[in-house]
Amino acid sequence: MKTKVLLVDNHTMFSEGVRTILERYRDVEVTGTAENGFAALQSIQKSAPDVVVMDIAMPGLNGIDTTRKIMRRYPGIKVIALSVHAERPFVQEMLKAGASGYLLKDSAVSELIGAIREVAEDGMYLSPKLQGLVVRDYVNKLHAGGSPIYTRLTTREREILQMLTEGQTTKEIASVLHSCRKTVESHR
């Protein structure tokens, strides 16, 4: 079964390039492109994508606000941020808005395809360059809560946390731990 993907980016040449690349994969069908959040919401009604690959910085309705609207209106659709922004506020806000993935535009095509496949199967994906940032924020929040981190995390959660900071994907972690991806996601 093909994963239906909507591409949302205000740079037409970039969207067309990504579309051309994704169309090479038999398990992906690009259902359309949109140049901003408003156009994305209209396109979702027509094309019913499984995954929306979304830029953050767009005129009109930006990617963060669009993601919030998608999550409210279409909770079954997965959103992957594809952005040049690797700064903490952008990553945090996209994840808070409900994005299931965050990739940087300098990522390899294989990483984008892997992210689409991962989130289509109810997983999450973060570019390896961003995993350390997200994990550090998580650990800092645990410390700020007043309890030592080891009283809040199980042994398995600590193992998974370490593997994430080392840049391993959910699939790789599941293989190493002889577990299924959904169990790894739960611990994560």
Coordinates of N, CA and C in Angstrom, one line a residue:
M1 N 0.8 -1.2 0.0 CA 0.0 0.0 0.0 C 0.9 1.3 0.0
K2 N 0.5 2.2 -0.8 CA 1.3 3.4 -0.9 C 0.9 4.4 0.2
T3 N 2.0 5.1 0.6 CA 1.8 6.2 1.6 C 1.5 7.5 0.8
K4 N 0.4 8.1 1.0 CA 0.1 9.4 0.3 C 0.7 10.6 1.0
V5 N 1.4 11.4 0.2 CA 2.2 12.5 0.8 C 1.8 13.8 0.2
L6 N 1.6 14.8 1.0 CA 1.4 16.2 0.5 C 2.6 17.0 0.9
L7 N 3.2 17.7 -0.1 CA 4.3 18.6 0.2 C 3.9 20.0 0.3
V8 N 4.3 20.7 1.4 CA 4.0 22.0 1.7 C 5.2 22.9 1.9
D9 N 5.5 23.7 0.9 CA 6.7 24.6 0.9 C 6.4 25.8 0.0
N10 N 6.8 27.0 0.4 CA 6.6 28.1 -0.5 C 7.6 28.3 -1.6
H11 N 8.6 27.5 -1.6 CA 9.6 27.5 -2.7 C 9.3 26.4 -3.7
T12 N 8.7 26.8 -4.8 CA 8.1 25.9 -5.8 C 9.2 25.0 -6.4
M13 N 10.4 25.5 -6.6 CA 11.4 24.7 -7.2 C 11.8 23.6 -6.2
F14 N 11.9 23.9 -4.9 CA 12.2 22.9 -3.9 C 11.2 21.8 -3.9
S15 N 9.9 22.2 -3.8 CA 8.8 21.3 -3.8 C 8.8 20.4 -5.0
E16 N 9.0 20.9 -6.2 CA 9.0 20.1 -7.4 C 10.2 19.2 -7.4
G17 N 11.3 19.6 -6.9 CA 12.5 18.7 -6.8 C 12.2 17.5 -5.9
V18 N 11.6 17.8 -4.7 CA 11.3 16.8 -3.7 C 10.3 15.8 -4.3
R19 N 9.3 16.4 -5.0 CA 8.2 15.6 -5.6 C 8.8 14.6 -6.6
T20 N 9.7 15.1 -7.5 CA 10.4 14.3 -8.5 C 11.1 13.1 -7.8
I21 N 11.8 13.4 -6.8 CA 12.6 12.4 -6.1 C 11.7 11.4 -5.4
L22 N 10.7 11.8 -4.7 CA 9.8 10.9 -4.0 C 9.0 10.0 -5.0
E23 N 8.7 10.5 -6.2 CA 7.9 9.7 -7.1 C 8.7 8.5 -7.6
R24 N 10.0 8.5 -7.4 CA 10.8 7.3 -7.7 C 10.6 6.1 -6.8
Y25 N 10.0 6.3 -5.7 CA 9.7 5.2 -4.7 C 8.3 4.7 -4.9
R26 N 8.2 3.4 -5.0 CA 7.0 2.7 -5.3 C 6.0 2.8 -4.2
D27 N 6.5 2.9 -2.9 CA 5.6 2.9 -1.8 C 5.1 4.3 -1.4
V28 N 5.5 5.3 -2.2 CA 5.1 6.7 -1.9 C 4.3 7.3 -3.1
E29 N 3.2 8.0 -2.8 CA 2.5 8.7 -3.8 C 2.3 10.1 -3.4
V30 N 2.9 11.1 -4.2 CA 2.7 12.5 -3.9 C 1.4 12.9 -4.4
T31 N 0.5 13.3 -3.5 CA -0.9 13.7 -3.9 C -1.0 15.1 -4.3
G32 N 0.0 15.9 -4.0 CA 0.0 17.3 -4.4 C 1.0 18.1 -3.6
T33 N 1.0 19.4 -4.0 CA 1.9 20.4 -3.3 C 1.1 21.6 -2.9
A34 N 1.5 22.3 -1.9 CA 0.9 23.6 -1.5 C 1.9 24.6 -1.1
E35 N 1.7 25.8 -1.3 CA 2.7 26.9 -1.1 C 2.6 27.5 0.3
N36 N 1.5 27.3 1.0 CA 1.4 27.8 2.4 C 0.4 27.0 3.1
G37 N 0.2 27.4 4.4 CA -0.7 26.6 5.3 C -2.2 26.6 4.8
F38 N -2.6 27.7 4.3 CA -4.0 27.8 3.9 C -4.2 26.9 2.7
A39 N -3.3 26.9 1.7 CA -3.4 26.0 0.6 C -3.3 24.5 1.0
A40 N -2.5 24.3 2.0 CA -2.3 22.9 2.5 C -3.6 22.4 3.1
L41 N -4.3 23.2 3.9 CA -5.6 22.8 4.5 C -6.6 22.5 3.4
Q42 N -6.7 23.3 2.4 CA -7.6 23.0 1.2 C -7.2 21.7 0.5
S43 N -5.9 21.5 0.3 CA -5.4 20.3 -0.4 C -5.7 19.1 0.4
I44 N -5.6 19.1 1.7 CA -5.9 18.0 2.5 C -7.3 17.5 2.3
Q45 N -8.2 18.4 2.2 CA -9.6 18.0 2.0 C -9.8 17.3 0.7
K46 N -9.1 17.6 -0.3 CA -9.2 17.0 -1.6 C -8.4 15.7 -1.7
S47 N -7.2 15.7 -1.2 CA -6.3 14.6 -1.5 C -6.2 13.5 -0.3
A48 N -6.6 13.9 0.9 CA -6.6 13.0 2.0 C -5.2 12.3 2.2
P49 N -4.1 13.0 2.4 CA -2.8 12.4 2.5 C -2.7 11.7 3.8
D50 N -1.7 10.8 3.9 CA -1.4 10.1 5.1 C -0.3 10.9 5.9
V51 N 0.6 11.5 5.1 CA 1.7 12.3 5.7 C 1.8 13.6 5.0
V52 N 2.0 14.7 5.8 CA 2.2 16.0 5.2 C 3.7 16.4 5.6
V53 N 4.5 16.7 4.5 CA 5.8 17.1 4.7 C 5.8 18.7 4.6
M54 N 6.1 19.3 5.7 CA 5.8 20.7 5.9 C 7.0 21.6 6.2
D55 N 7.1 22.7 5.4 CA 8.1 23.7 5.8 C 7.6 24.5 7.0
I56 N 8.4 25.2 7.7 CA 7.9 26.0 8.8 C 7.7 27.4 8.5
A57 N 8.7 28.0 7.9 CA 8.7 29.4 7.6 C 8.0 29.7 6.2
M58 N 6.7 30.0 6.2 CA 6.0 30.3 5.0 C 5.1 31.5 5.2
P59 N 4.9 32.3 4.2 CA 4.0 33.4 4.3 C 2.5 33.0 4.6
G60 N 1.7 33.9 5.1 CA 0.3 33.5 5.4 C 0.2 32.7 6.7
L61 N 0.0 31.4 6.5 CA -0.1 30.5 7.7 C 1.1 29.7 7.7
N62 N 1.9 29.9 8.8 CA 3.2 29.2 8.9 C 3.0 27.7 9.2
G63 N 4.1 26.9 9.1 CA 4.0 25.5 9.3 C 3.6 25.1 10.7
I64 N 4.0 25.8 11.8 CA 3.6 25.5 13.1 C 2.1 25.6 13.3
D65 N 1.6 26.8 12.9 CA 0.1 27.0 13.1 C -0.7 26.0 12.2
T66 N -0.2 25.7 11.0 CA -0.8 24.8 10.1 C -0.9 23.4 10.7
T67 N 0.2 23.0 11.3 CA 0.3 21.7 12.0 C -0.7 21.6 13.1
R68 N -0.9 22.7 13.9 CA -1.9 22.7 15.0 C -3.3 22.5 14.4
K69 N -3.6 23.2 13.3 CA -4.9 23.0 12.7 C -5.1 21.6 12.1
I70 N -4.1 21.1 11.5 CA -4.2 19.7 11.0 C -4.5 18.7 12.1
M71 N -3.8 18.8 13.2 CA -3.9 17.9 14.3 C -5.4 18.0 14.9
R72 N -5.9 19.2 14.9 CA -7.3 19.4 15.4 C -8.3 18.8 14.5
R73 N -8.1 19.1 13.2 CA -9.1 18.7 12.2 C -9.0 17.3 11.7
Y74 N -7.7 16.9 11.5 CA -7.4 15.6 10.9 C -6.4 14.8 11.8
P75 N -6.8 14.4 12.9 CA -5.8 13.8 13.9 C -5.1 12.5 13.3
G76 N -5.6 11.9 12.3 CA -5.0 10.7 11.7 C -3.9 11.0 10.8
I77 N -3.7 12.3 10.4 CA -2.7 12.7 9.4 C -1.4 12.9 10.2
K78 N -0.3 12.5 9.7 CA 1.0 12.7 10.3 C 1.7 13.9 9.6
V79 N 2.4 14.7 10.4 CA 3.1 15.8 9.9 C 4.6 15.7 10.1
I80 N 5.4 15.9 9.1 CA 6.9 15.9 9.3 C 7.3 17.3 8.9
A81 N 8.0 18.0 9.8 CA 8.6 19.3 9.5 C 9.9 19.0 8.6
L82 N 10.0 19.8 7.6 CA 11.2 19.8 6.7 C 11.7 21.2 6.6
S83 N 12.7 21.6 7.4 CA 13.1 23.0 7.5 C 14.6 23.2 7.5
V84 N 15.0 24.4 7.3 CA 16.4 24.8 7.5 C 16.6 25.2 9.0
H85 N 15.6 25.3 9.8 CA 15.7 25.8 11.1 C 16.0 24.6 12.1
A86 N 17.2 24.7 12.7 CA 17.6 23.6 13.7 C 17.6 24.2 15.1
E87 N 17.1 25.4 15.3 CA 17.1 26.0 16.6 C 16.0 25.5 17.5
R88 N 16.3 25.4 18.8 CA 15.4 24.9 19.8 C 13.9 25.4 19.7
P89 N 13.7 26.7 19.6 CA 12.3 27.1 19.6 C 11.4 26.5 18.4
F90 N 12.1 26.4 17.2 CA 11.3 25.9 16.1 C 11.0 24.4 16.3
V91 N 12.0 23.7 16.7 CA 11.8 22.2 17.0 C 10.8 22.0 18.0
Q92 N 10.9 22.7 19.2 CA 10.0 22.5 20.3 C 8.6 22.8 19.8
E93 N 8.4 23.9 19.2 CA 7.0 24.3 18.8 C 6.4 23.4 17.8
M94 N 7.2 22.9 16.8 CA 6.6 21.9 15.9 C 6.2 20.6 16.6
L95 N 7.0 20.2 17.5 CA 6.7 18.9 18.2 C 5.5 19.2 19.1
K96 N 5.4 20.3 19.8 CA 4.3 20.7 20.6 C 3.0 20.7 19.8
A97 N 3.1 21.2 18.6 CA 2.0 21.4 17.7 C 1.4 20.0 17.2
G98 N 2.3 19.0 17.4 CA 1.8 17.6 17.0 C 2.6 16.9 15.9
A99 N 3.7 17.6 15.4 CA 4.5 16.9 14.4 C 5.0 15.6 14.8
S100 N 5.1 14.6 13.9 CA 5.6 13.3 14.2 C 7.1 13.2 13.8
G101 N 7.5 14.2 13.1 CA 8.9 14.2 12.7 C 9.5 15.5 12.4
Y102 N 10.8 15.6 12.4 CA 11.4 16.9 12.1 C 12.8 16.6 11.4
L103 N 12.9 17.0 10.2 CA 14.1 16.9 9.4 C 14.6 18.2 9.0
L104 N 15.9 18.2 8.7 CA 16.5 19.4 8.2 C 16.7 19.3 6.7
K105 N 16.6 20.5 6.0 CA 16.6 20.4 4.5 C 17.9 20.0 4.0
D106 N 18.9 19.9 4.8 CA 20.2 19.4 4.3 C 20.3 17.9 4.5
S107 N 19.2 17.3 4.9 CA 19.2 15.8 5.0 C 19.3 15.1 3.7
A108 N 19.7 13.9 3.7 CA 19.7 13.0 2.5 C 18.3 12.6 2.2
V109 N 18.1 12.3 0.9 CA 16.8 11.8 0.4 C 16.4 10.5 1.2
S110 N 17.4 9.6 1.4 CA 17.1 8.4 2.1 C 16.6 8.7 3.5
E111 N 17.0 9.8 4.2 CA 16.5 10.1 5.5 C 15.0 10.6 5.4
L112 N 14.7 11.3 4.4 CA 13.3 11.8 4.2 C 12.4 10.6 3.9
I113 N 12.8 9.7 3.1 CA 12.0 8.5 2.8 C 11.9 7.6 4.1
G114 N 13.0 7.5 4.8 CA 12.9 6.8 6.1 C 11.9 7.4 7.1
A115 N 12.0 8.7 7.1 CA 11.1 9.5 8.0 C 9.6 9.3 7.6
I116 N 9.3 9.4 6.3 CA 8.0 9.2 5.8 C 7.5 7.8 6.2
R117 N 8.3 6.8 6.0 CA 7.9 5.4 6.3 C 7.7 5.2 7.8
E118 N 8.6 5.8 8.6 CA 8.5 5.7 10.1 C 7.2 6.3 10.6
V119 N 6.9 7.5 10.2 CA 5.7 8.2 10.8 C 4.4 7.6 10.2
A120 N 4.5 7.1 9.0 CA 3.3 6.4 8.4 C 2.9 5.2 9.2
E121 N 3.9 4.6 9.9 CA 3.6 3.4 10.7 C 3.5 3.8 12.2
D122 N 3.0 5.1 12.4 CA 2.8 5.6 13.8 C 4.0 5.8 14.6
G123 N 5.2 5.9 14.0 CA 6.4 6.2 14.7 C 6.7 7.7 14.7
M124 N 7.9 8.0 15.2 CA 8.3 9.4 15.2 C 9.7 9.4 14.6
Y125 N 10.1 10.5 14.1 CA 11.4 10.6 13.5 C 12.0 12.0 13.7
L126 N 13.3 12.0 14.2 CA 14.0 13.3 14.4 C 15.3 13.1 13.7
S127 N 15.7 14.1 12.9 CA 17.1 14.1 12.3 C 18.1 13.9 13.4
P128 N 19.1 13.0 13.1 CA 20.1 12.8 14.1 C 20.7 14.1 14.7
K129 N 20.8 15.1 13.8 CA 21.4 16.4 14.3 C 20.5 17.0 15.4
L130 N 19.3 16.7 15.5 CA 18.3 17.3 16.4 C 18.1 16.4 17.6
Q131 N 18.4 15.2 17.6 CA 18.1 14.2 18.7 C 18.7 14.7 20.0
G132 N 20.0 15.1 19.9 CA 20.6 15.5 21.1 C 20.0 16.7 21.8
L133 N 19.5 17.7 21.0 CA 18.8 18.8 21.5 C 17.6 18.5 22.2
V134 N 16.8 17.6 21.6 CA 15.5 17.2 22.2 C 15.7 16.4 23.4
V135 N 16.6 15.5 23.4 CA 16.9 14.7 24.6 C 17.4 15.5 25.7
R136 N 18.3 16.5 25.4 CA 18.8 17.4 26.5 C 17.7 18.2 27.1
D137 N 16.8 18.7 26.3 CA 15.6 19.4 26.8 C 14.8 18.5 27.8
Y138 N 14.6 17.3 27.3 CA 13.8 16.3 28.1 C 14.5 16.1 29.5
V139 N 15.8 15.8 29.4 CA 16.6 15.6 30.6 C 16.6 16.8 31.6
N140 N 16.7 18.0 31.0 CA 16.7 19.2 31.8 C 15.3 19.4 32.5
K141 N 14.3 19.0 31.8 CA 12.9 19.1 32.4 C 12.8 18.1 33.5
L142 N 13.4 17.0 33.4 CA 13.3 16.0 34.4 C 14.1 16.5 35.7
H143 N 15.2 17.1 35.5 CA 16.0 17.7 36.6 C 15.2 18.8 37.2
A144 N 14.6 19.6 36.4 CA 13.9 20.8 37.0 C 12.7 20.3 37.8
G145 N 12.2 19.1 37.6 CA 11.0 18.6 38.3 C 11.4 18.3 39.8
G146 N 12.6 18.3 40.2 CA 13.0 18.1 41.5 C 13.4 16.6 41.9
S147 N 13.0 15.7 41.0 CA 13.4 14.3 41.3 C 14.6 13.9 40.4
P148 N 15.5 13.1 41.0 CA 16.7 12.7 40.1 C 16.1 11.9 38.9
I149 N 16.8 12.0 37.8 CA 16.4 11.4 36.6 C 16.3 9.9 36.8
Y150 N 17.1 9.2 37.5 CA 17.1 7.8 37.6 C 15.9 7.3 38.4
T151 N 15.2 8.1 39.2 CA 14.0 7.7 39.9 C 12.8 7.8 38.9
R152 N 13.0 8.5 37.8 CA 11.8 8.7 36.9 C 11.9 7.7 35.7
L153 N 13.1 7.3 35.3 CA 13.3 6.5 34.1 C 13.6 5.0 34.5
T154 N 13.0 4.1 33.8 CA 13.3 2.7 34.0 C 14.6 2.4 33.3
T155 N 15.2 1.2 33.6 CA 16.4 0.8 33.0 C 16.3 0.8 31.5
R156 N 15.2 0.3 31.0 CA 15.0 0.2 29.6 C 14.9 1.6 29.0
E157 N 14.2 2.5 29.6 CA 14.1 3.9 29.1 C 15.5 4.6 29.1
R158 N 16.3 4.3 30.1 CA 17.7 4.9 30.0 C 18.5 4.3 28.9
E159 N 18.3 3.0 28.6 CA 19.0 2.4 27.5 C 18.6 3.1 26.2
I160 N 17.3 3.2 26.0 CA 16.7 3.8 24.8 C 17.2 5.3 24.7
L161 N 17.2 6.0 25.8 CA 17.6 7.4 25.8 C 19.0 7.5 25.3
Q162 N 19.9 6.6 25.8 CA 21.3 6.6 25.4 C 21.4 6.4 23.9
M163 N 20.7 5.4 23.4 CA 20.8 5.0 22.0 C 20.3 6.2 21.1
L164 N 19.2 6.9 21.6 CA 18.7 8.0 20.8 C 19.8 9.1 20.8
T165 N 20.5 9.4 21.9 CA 21.5 10.4 21.9 C 22.7 10.0 21.0
E166 N 22.8 8.8 20.8 CA 23.9 8.3 19.9 C 23.5 8.3 18.4
G167 N 22.2 8.7 18.2 CA 21.8 8.9 16.8 C 21.1 7.7 16.2
Q168 N 20.8 6.6 17.0 CA 20.2 5.4 16.4 C 18.7 5.7 16.2
T169 N 18.1 5.1 15.2 CA 16.7 5.2 14.9 C 15.9 4.2 15.7
T170 N 14.6 4.4 15.7 CA 13.7 3.6 16.5 C 13.9 2.1 16.0
K171 N 14.0 2.0 14.7 CA 14.1 0.6 14.1 C 15.4 0.0 14.5
E172 N 16.5 0.7 14.5 CA 17.8 0.2 15.0 C 17.8 -0.2 16.4
I173 N 17.1 0.6 17.2 CA 17.1 0.4 18.7 C 16.2 -0.9 18.9
A174 N 15.1 -1.0 18.2 CA 14.3 -2.2 18.4 C 15.1 -3.5 18.0
S175 N 15.9 -3.4 17.0 CA 16.7 -4.6 16.5 C 17.7 -4.9 17.6
V176 N 18.4 -3.9 18.1 CA 19.4 -4.2 19.2 C 18.8 -4.7 20.4
L177 N 17.7 -4.2 20.8 CA 17.0 -4.7 22.1 C 16.1 -5.9 21.9
H178 N 16.0 -6.4 20.6 CA 15.2 -7.5 20.3 C 13.7 -7.2 20.8
S179 N 13.2 -6.1 20.3 CA 11.9 -5.6 20.7 C 11.2 -5.1 19.4
C180 N 10.0 -4.8 19.5 CA 9.3 -4.2 18.4 C 9.3 -2.7 18.5
R181 N 9.1 -2.0 17.3 CA 9.3 -0.6 17.3 C 8.2 0.1 18.2
K182 N 7.1 -0.4 18.2 CA 6.0 0.2 19.1 C 6.4 0.2 20.6
T183 N 7.1 -0.9 21.0 CA 7.6 -0.9 22.4 C 8.6 0.1 22.6
V184 N 9.5 0.3 21.7 CA 10.6 1.3 21.8 C 9.9 2.7 21.8
E185 N 9.0 2.9 21.0 CA 8.3 4.2 21.0 C 7.6 4.5 22.3
S186 N 7.0 3.4 22.9 CA 6.3 3.6 24.2 C 7.3 4.0 25.2
H187 N 8.5 3.3 25.3 CA 9.5 3.7 26.3 C 10.1 5.0 26.0
R188 N 10.2 5.4 24.7 CA 10.7 6.7 24.4 C 9.8 7.8 24.8

